[in-house]
Amino acid sequence: MHEGCYPFFISTVQNIGMTLLLEPGEIKKDTWAIQYISPACLRYNGKLTITNRRLVFTAKLNEYVNQSIADVLLEKDVKENLLVIIKADIKDLKVENNQLSKKAIVILNDGSRHTFNYGSLNIDRLVDAIHDNLP
């Protein structure tokens, strides 16, 4: 494990296909195809949906990765392929921009860093959606 990387919790939420079930009063802001870099420095491609209350990342496992190897290499509850971050748990949000990489780094109250890399595309709308409704 790299220094500064921590294991992370993948929460189990009800997910039918690729449709996120919203909680009462929850409003979906948008969804982005993005790369997620975990606190353990593992990279996942998938979709990030941001609501007024949560960030929900649905990982897409690479087809070439053998499932038994994936279970060993990937983080816990990999079968759910979900990471849920409650906005109330966000301590800080940092943005890194350079020519080839635009990143939103979400820092939680426990100090863990969750990075969303949007490649060279503009990340402003994604950052605004994360900022919206932060405590």
mmCIF file of the C-alpha atoms, coordinates in Angstrom:
data_MODEL
# 
_entry.id   MODEL 
# 
loop_
_atom_site.group_PDB 
_atom_site.id 
_atom_site.type_symbol 
_atom_site.label_atom_id 
_atom_site.label_alt_id 
_atom_site.label_comp_id 
_atom_site.label_asym_id 
_atom_site.label_entity_id 
_atom_site.label_seq_id 
_atom_site.pdbx_PDB_ins_code 
_atom_site.Cartn_x 
_atom_site.Cartn_y 
_atom_site.Cartn_z 
_atom_site.occupancy 
_atom_site.B_iso_or_equiv 
_atom_site.pdbx_formal_charge 
_atom_site.auth_seq_id 
_atom_site.auth_comp_id 
_atom_site.auth_asym_id 
_atom_site.auth_atom_id 
_atom_site.pdbx_PDB_model_num 
ATOM 1   C CA . MET A 1 1   ? 0.000   0.000   0.000   1.00 0.00 ? 1   MET A CA 1 
ATOM 2   C CA . HIS A 1 2   ? 1.328   3.444   -0.908  1.00 0.00 ? 2   HIS A CA 1 
ATOM 3   C CA . GLU A 1 3   ? 1.949   6.006   1.787   1.00 0.00 ? 3   GLU A CA 1 
ATOM 4   C CA . GLY A 1 4   ? -1.100  8.219   2.252   1.00 0.00 ? 4   GLY A CA 1 
ATOM 5   C CA . CYS A 1 5   ? -3.441  5.530   0.917   1.00 0.00 ? 5   CYS A CA 1 
ATOM 6   C CA . TYR A 1 6   ? -6.068  3.982   3.153   1.00 0.00 ? 6   TYR A CA 1 
ATOM 7   C CA . PRO A 1 7   ? -8.515  1.140   2.655   1.00 0.00 ? 7   PRO A CA 1 
ATOM 8   C CA . PHE A 1 8   ? -11.946 2.470   1.812   1.00 0.00 ? 8   PHE A CA 1 
ATOM 9   C CA . PHE A 1 9   ? -15.482 1.364   2.448   1.00 0.00 ? 9   PHE A CA 1 
ATOM 10  C CA . ILE A 1 10  ? -17.746 0.416   -0.389  1.00 0.00 ? 10  ILE A CA 1 
ATOM 11  C CA . SER A 1 11  ? -21.267 0.747   0.884   1.00 0.00 ? 11  SER A CA 1 
ATOM 12  C CA . THR A 1 12  ? -23.998 -1.589  -0.210  1.00 0.00 ? 12  THR A CA 1 
ATOM 13  C CA . VAL A 1 13  ? -26.935 0.310   -1.668  1.00 0.00 ? 13  VAL A CA 1 
ATOM 14  C CA . GLN A 1 14  ? -29.863 -0.931  -3.649  1.00 0.00 ? 14  GLN A CA 1 
ATOM 15  C CA . ASN A 1 15  ? -28.932 -0.805  -7.305  1.00 0.00 ? 15  ASN A CA 1 
ATOM 16  C CA . ILE A 1 16  ? -30.991 -2.270  -10.135 1.00 0.00 ? 16  ILE A CA 1 
ATOM 17  C CA . GLY A 1 17  ? -28.913 -2.370  -13.297 1.00 0.00 ? 17  GLY A CA 1 
ATOM 18  C CA . MET A 1 18  ? -27.396 1.068   -13.782 1.00 0.00 ? 18  MET A CA 1 
ATOM 19  C CA . THR A 1 19  ? -30.413 2.910   -12.290 1.00 0.00 ? 19  THR A CA 1 
ATOM 20  C CA . LEU A 1 20  ? -29.658 4.535   -8.949  1.00 0.00 ? 20  LEU A CA 1 
ATOM 21  C CA . LEU A 1 21  ? -32.587 4.481   -6.580  1.00 0.00 ? 21  LEU A CA 1 
ATOM 22  C CA . LEU A 1 22  ? -32.940 7.884   -4.970  1.00 0.00 ? 22  LEU A CA 1 
ATOM 23  C CA . GLU A 1 23  ? -33.864 8.333   -1.345  1.00 0.00 ? 23  GLU A CA 1 
ATOM 24  C CA . PRO A 1 24  ? -36.927 10.461  -0.460  1.00 0.00 ? 24  PRO A CA 1 
ATOM 25  C CA . GLY A 1 25  ? -36.051 14.133  -1.060  1.00 0.00 ? 25  GLY A CA 1 
ATOM 26  C CA . GLU A 1 26  ? -32.870 13.259  -2.961  1.00 0.00 ? 26  GLU A CA 1 
ATOM 27  C CA . ILE A 1 27  ? -32.315 14.962  -6.333  1.00 0.00 ? 27  ILE A CA 1 
ATOM 28  C CA . LYS A 1 28  ? -29.943 13.680  -9.016  1.00 0.00 ? 28  LYS A CA 1 
ATOM 29  C CA . LYS A 1 29  ? -27.593 16.402  -10.307 1.00 0.00 ? 29  LYS A CA 1 
ATOM 30  C CA . ASP A 1 30  ? -25.784 14.531  -13.100 1.00 0.00 ? 30  ASP A CA 1 
ATOM 31  C CA . THR A 1 31  ? -23.734 11.459  -14.034 1.00 0.00 ? 31  THR A CA 1 
ATOM 32  C CA . TRP A 1 32  ? -20.191 11.351  -15.439 1.00 0.00 ? 32  TRP A CA 1 
ATOM 33  C CA . ALA A 1 33  ? -18.097 8.549   -16.949 1.00 0.00 ? 33  ALA A CA 1 
ATOM 34  C CA . ILE A 1 34  ? -14.916 8.942   -14.907 1.00 0.00 ? 34  ILE A CA 1 
ATOM 35  C CA . GLN A 1 35  ? -11.906 7.235   -13.352 1.00 0.00 ? 35  GLN A CA 1 
ATOM 36  C CA . TYR A 1 36  ? -11.904 6.788   -9.586  1.00 0.00 ? 36  TYR A CA 1 
ATOM 37  C CA . ILE A 1 37  ? -8.645  6.482   -7.636  1.00 0.00 ? 37  ILE A CA 1 
ATOM 38  C CA . SER A 1 38  ? -9.213  4.977   -4.196  1.00 0.00 ? 38  SER A CA 1 
ATOM 39  C CA . PRO A 1 39  ? -7.344  5.840   -0.995  1.00 0.00 ? 39  PRO A CA 1 
ATOM 40  C CA . ALA A 1 40  ? -5.519  2.528   -1.554  1.00 0.00 ? 40  ALA A CA 1 
ATOM 41  C CA . CYS A 1 41  ? -4.335  3.960   -4.910  1.00 0.00 ? 41  CYS A CA 1 
ATOM 42  C CA . LEU A 1 42  ? -6.332  1.491   -7.008  1.00 0.00 ? 42  LEU A CA 1 
ATOM 43  C CA . ARG A 1 43  ? -7.945  2.804   -10.194 1.00 0.00 ? 43  ARG A CA 1 
ATOM 44  C CA . TYR A 1 44  ? -11.452 2.019   -11.388 1.00 0.00 ? 44  TYR A CA 1 
ATOM 45  C CA . ASN A 1 45  ? -13.329 3.189   -14.461 1.00 0.00 ? 45  ASN A CA 1 
ATOM 46  C CA . GLY A 1 46  ? -17.038 3.711   -14.036 1.00 0.00 ? 46  GLY A CA 1 
ATOM 47  C CA . LYS A 1 47  ? -19.821 6.220   -13.568 1.00 0.00 ? 47  LYS A CA 1 
ATOM 48  C CA . LEU A 1 48  ? -20.143 8.862   -10.869 1.00 0.00 ? 48  LEU A CA 1 
ATOM 49  C CA . THR A 1 49  ? -23.641 10.050  -10.039 1.00 0.00 ? 49  THR A CA 1 
ATOM 50  C CA . ILE A 1 50  ? -23.909 13.116  -7.829  1.00 0.00 ? 50  ILE A CA 1 
ATOM 51  C CA . THR A 1 51  ? -27.086 13.976  -5.959  1.00 0.00 ? 51  THR A CA 1 
ATOM 52  C CA . ASN A 1 52  ? -27.885 16.686  -3.455  1.00 0.00 ? 52  ASN A CA 1 
ATOM 53  C CA . ARG A 1 53  ? -26.915 14.199  -0.694  1.00 0.00 ? 53  ARG A CA 1 
ATOM 54  C CA . ARG A 1 54  ? -24.445 11.628  -2.052  1.00 0.00 ? 54  ARG A CA 1 
ATOM 55  C CA . LEU A 1 55  ? -21.708 10.768  -4.508  1.00 0.00 ? 55  LEU A CA 1 
ATOM 56  C CA . VAL A 1 56  ? -22.306 7.280   -5.912  1.00 0.00 ? 56  VAL A CA 1 
ATOM 57  C CA . PHE A 1 57  ? -19.569 5.678   -8.002  1.00 0.00 ? 57  PHE A CA 1 
ATOM 58  C CA . THR A 1 58  ? -20.423 2.485   -9.881  1.00 0.00 ? 58  THR A CA 1 
ATOM 59  C CA . ALA A 1 59  ? -17.243 0.676   -10.912 1.00 0.00 ? 59  ALA A CA 1 
ATOM 60  C CA . LYS A 1 60  ? -16.939 -1.202  -14.160 1.00 0.00 ? 60  LYS A CA 1 
ATOM 61  C CA . LEU A 1 61  ? -14.654 -4.192  -13.739 1.00 0.00 ? 61  LEU A CA 1 
ATOM 62  C CA . ASN A 1 62  ? -12.314 -4.814  -16.641 1.00 0.00 ? 62  ASN A CA 1 
ATOM 63  C CA . GLU A 1 63  ? -13.407 -7.823  -18.652 1.00 0.00 ? 63  GLU A CA 1 
ATOM 64  C CA . TYR A 1 64  ? -9.848  -9.173  -18.864 1.00 0.00 ? 64  TYR A CA 1 
ATOM 65  C CA . VAL A 1 65  ? -9.464  -9.405  -15.077 1.00 0.00 ? 65  VAL A CA 1 
ATOM 66  C CA . ASN A 1 66  ? -10.209 -12.905 -13.828 1.00 0.00 ? 66  ASN A CA 1 
ATOM 67  C CA . GLN A 1 67  ? -12.938 -12.633 -11.157 1.00 0.00 ? 67  GLN A CA 1 
ATOM 68  C CA . SER A 1 68  ? -11.011 -14.695 -8.577  1.00 0.00 ? 68  SER A CA 1 
ATOM 69  C CA . ILE A 1 69  ? -8.002  -12.402 -9.055  1.00 0.00 ? 69  ILE A CA 1 
ATOM 70  C CA . ALA A 1 70  ? -10.279 -9.355  -8.860  1.00 0.00 ? 70  ALA A CA 1 
ATOM 71  C CA . ASP A 1 71  ? -11.675 -10.559 -5.524  1.00 0.00 ? 71  ASP A CA 1 
ATOM 72  C CA . VAL A 1 72  ? -8.129  -10.681 -4.125  1.00 0.00 ? 72  VAL A CA 1 
ATOM 73  C CA . LEU A 1 73  ? -6.824  -7.469  -5.688  1.00 0.00 ? 73  LEU A CA 1 
ATOM 74  C CA . LEU A 1 74  ? -9.832  -5.207  -5.392  1.00 0.00 ? 74  LEU A CA 1 
ATOM 75  C CA . GLU A 1 75  ? -11.190 -3.710  -2.236  1.00 0.00 ? 75  GLU A CA 1 
ATOM 76  C CA . LYS A 1 76  ? -13.902 -5.211  -0.052  1.00 0.00 ? 76  LYS A CA 1 
ATOM 77  C CA . ASP A 1 77  ? -17.475 -5.744  -1.249  1.00 0.00 ? 77  ASP A CA 1 
ATOM 78  C CA . VAL A 1 78  ? -16.249 -5.686  -4.846  1.00 0.00 ? 78  VAL A CA 1 
ATOM 79  C CA . LYS A 1 79  ? -19.296 -7.686  -5.888  1.00 0.00 ? 79  LYS A CA 1 
ATOM 80  C CA . GLU A 1 80  ? -21.427 -4.607  -5.333  1.00 0.00 ? 80  GLU A CA 1 
ATOM 81  C CA . ASN A 1 81  ? -19.043 -2.405  -7.363  1.00 0.00 ? 81  ASN A CA 1 
ATOM 82  C CA . LEU A 1 82  ? -20.341 0.651   -5.519  1.00 0.00 ? 82  LEU A CA 1 
ATOM 83  C CA . LEU A 1 83  ? -18.740 3.451   -3.569  1.00 0.00 ? 83  LEU A CA 1 
ATOM 84  C CA . VAL A 1 84  ? -21.094 5.779   -1.727  1.00 0.00 ? 84  VAL A CA 1 
ATOM 85  C CA . ILE A 1 85  ? -19.878 9.023   -0.178  1.00 0.00 ? 85  ILE A CA 1 
ATOM 86  C CA . ILE A 1 86  ? -22.372 10.950  1.932   1.00 0.00 ? 86  ILE A CA 1 
ATOM 87  C CA . LYS A 1 87  ? -21.904 14.695  1.401   1.00 0.00 ? 87  LYS A CA 1 
ATOM 88  C CA . ALA A 1 88  ? -22.166 15.311  5.154   1.00 0.00 ? 88  ALA A CA 1 
ATOM 89  C CA . ASP A 1 89  ? -18.942 13.265  5.533   1.00 0.00 ? 89  ASP A CA 1 
ATOM 90  C CA . ILE A 1 90  ? -16.942 15.517  3.177   1.00 0.00 ? 90  ILE A CA 1 
ATOM 91  C CA . LYS A 1 91  ? -14.382 17.661  4.986   1.00 0.00 ? 91  LYS A CA 1 
ATOM 92  C CA . ASP A 1 92  ? -12.752 19.320  1.946   1.00 0.00 ? 92  ASP A CA 1 
ATOM 93  C CA . LEU A 1 93  ? -12.719 19.332  -1.842  1.00 0.00 ? 93  LEU A CA 1 
ATOM 94  C CA . LYS A 1 94  ? -9.568  20.072  -3.811  1.00 0.00 ? 94  LYS A CA 1 
ATOM 95  C CA . VAL A 1 95  ? -9.197  20.478  -7.569  1.00 0.00 ? 95  VAL A CA 1 
ATOM 96  C CA . GLU A 1 96  ? -6.060  19.665  -9.580  1.00 0.00 ? 96  GLU A CA 1 
ATOM 97  C CA . ASN A 1 97  ? -5.886  20.917  -13.146 1.00 0.00 ? 97  ASN A CA 1 
ATOM 98  C CA . ASN A 1 98  ? -3.194  20.369  -15.733 1.00 0.00 ? 98  ASN A CA 1 
ATOM 99  C CA . GLN A 1 99  ? -3.298  19.839  -19.497 1.00 0.00 ? 99  GLN A CA 1 
ATOM 100 C CA . LEU A 1 100 ? -3.844  16.083  -19.393 1.00 0.00 ? 100 LEU A CA 1 
ATOM 101 C CA . SER A 1 101 ? -5.689  15.595  -16.131 1.00 0.00 ? 101 SER A CA 1 
ATOM 102 C CA . LYS A 1 102 ? -8.514  17.323  -14.281 1.00 0.00 ? 102 LYS A CA 1 
ATOM 103 C CA . LYS A 1 103 ? -9.126  15.857  -10.813 1.00 0.00 ? 103 LYS A CA 1 
ATOM 104 C CA . ALA A 1 104 ? -11.584 16.442  -7.997  1.00 0.00 ? 104 ALA A CA 1 
ATOM 105 C CA . ILE A 1 105 ? -10.134 15.176  -4.717  1.00 0.00 ? 105 ILE A CA 1 
ATOM 106 C CA . VAL A 1 106 ? -12.725 14.561  -2.014  1.00 0.00 ? 106 VAL A CA 1 
ATOM 107 C CA . ILE A 1 107 ? -11.305 14.477  1.512   1.00 0.00 ? 107 ILE A CA 1 
ATOM 108 C CA . LEU A 1 108 ? -13.527 12.856  4.113   1.00 0.00 ? 108 LEU A CA 1 
ATOM 109 C CA . ASN A 1 109 ? -13.720 13.546  7.845   1.00 0.00 ? 109 ASN A CA 1 
ATOM 110 C CA . ASP A 1 110 ? -11.581 10.440  8.480   1.00 0.00 ? 110 ASP A CA 1 
ATOM 111 C CA . GLY A 1 111 ? -8.789  11.926  6.307   1.00 0.00 ? 111 GLY A CA 1 
ATOM 112 C CA . SER A 1 112 ? -9.240  9.505   3.392   1.00 0.00 ? 112 SER A CA 1 
ATOM 113 C CA . ARG A 1 113 ? -8.770  10.957  -0.098  1.00 0.00 ? 113 ARG A CA 1 
ATOM 114 C CA . HIS A 1 114 ? -11.046 9.887   -2.957  1.00 0.00 ? 114 HIS A CA 1 
ATOM 115 C CA . THR A 1 115 ? -9.942  11.137  -6.375  1.00 0.00 ? 115 THR A CA 1 
ATOM 116 C CA . PHE A 1 116 ? -12.142 11.465  -9.444  1.00 0.00 ? 116 PHE A CA 1 
ATOM 117 C CA . ASN A 1 117 ? -10.077 11.926  -12.628 1.00 0.00 ? 117 ASN A CA 1 
ATOM 118 C CA . TYR A 1 118 ? -11.968 13.352  -15.612 1.00 0.00 ? 118 TYR A CA 1 
ATOM 119 C CA . GLY A 1 119 ? -8.987  13.250  -17.953 1.00 0.00 ? 119 GLY A CA 1 
ATOM 120 C CA . SER A 1 120 ? -8.498  16.395  -20.030 1.00 0.00 ? 120 SER A CA 1 
ATOM 121 C CA . LEU A 1 121 ? -12.207 17.342  -19.964 1.00 0.00 ? 121 LEU A CA 1 
ATOM 122 C CA . ASN A 1 122 ? -13.580 20.330  -18.077 1.00 0.00 ? 122 ASN A CA 1 
ATOM 123 C CA . ILE A 1 123 ? -14.372 19.384  -14.477 1.00 0.00 ? 123 ILE A CA 1 
ATOM 124 C CA . ASP A 1 124 ? -16.179 22.575  -13.399 1.00 0.00 ? 124 ASP A CA 1 
ATOM 125 C CA . ARG A 1 125 ? -19.740 21.161  -13.517 1.00 0.00 ? 125 ARG A CA 1 
ATOM 126 C CA . LEU A 1 126 ? -18.670 18.077  -11.575 1.00 0.00 ? 126 LEU A CA 1 
ATOM 127 C CA . VAL A 1 127 ? -16.969 20.200  -8.887  1.00 0.00 ? 127 VAL A CA 1 
ATOM 128 C CA . ASP A 1 128 ? -20.020 22.494  -8.678  1.00 0.00 ? 128 ASP A CA 1 
ATOM 129 C CA . ALA A 1 129 ? -22.284 19.443  -8.222  1.00 0.00 ? 129 ALA A CA 1 
ATOM 130 C CA . ILE A 1 130 ? -20.076 18.151  -5.388  1.00 0.00 ? 130 ILE A CA 1 
ATOM 131 C CA . HIS A 1 131 ? -19.956 21.606  -3.736  1.00 0.00 ? 131 HIS A CA 1 
ATOM 132 C CA . ASP A 1 132 ? -23.739 21.985  -3.975  1.00 0.00 ? 132 ASP A CA 1 
ATOM 133 C CA . ASN A 1 133 ? -25.392 21.124  -0.633  1.00 0.00 ? 133 ASN A CA 1 
ATOM 134 C CA . LEU A 1 134 ? -22.123 20.547  1.259   1.00 0.00 ? 134 LEU A CA 1 
ATOM 135 C CA . PRO A 1 135 ? -22.554 21.194  4.983   1.00 0.00 ? 135 PRO A CA 1 
# 
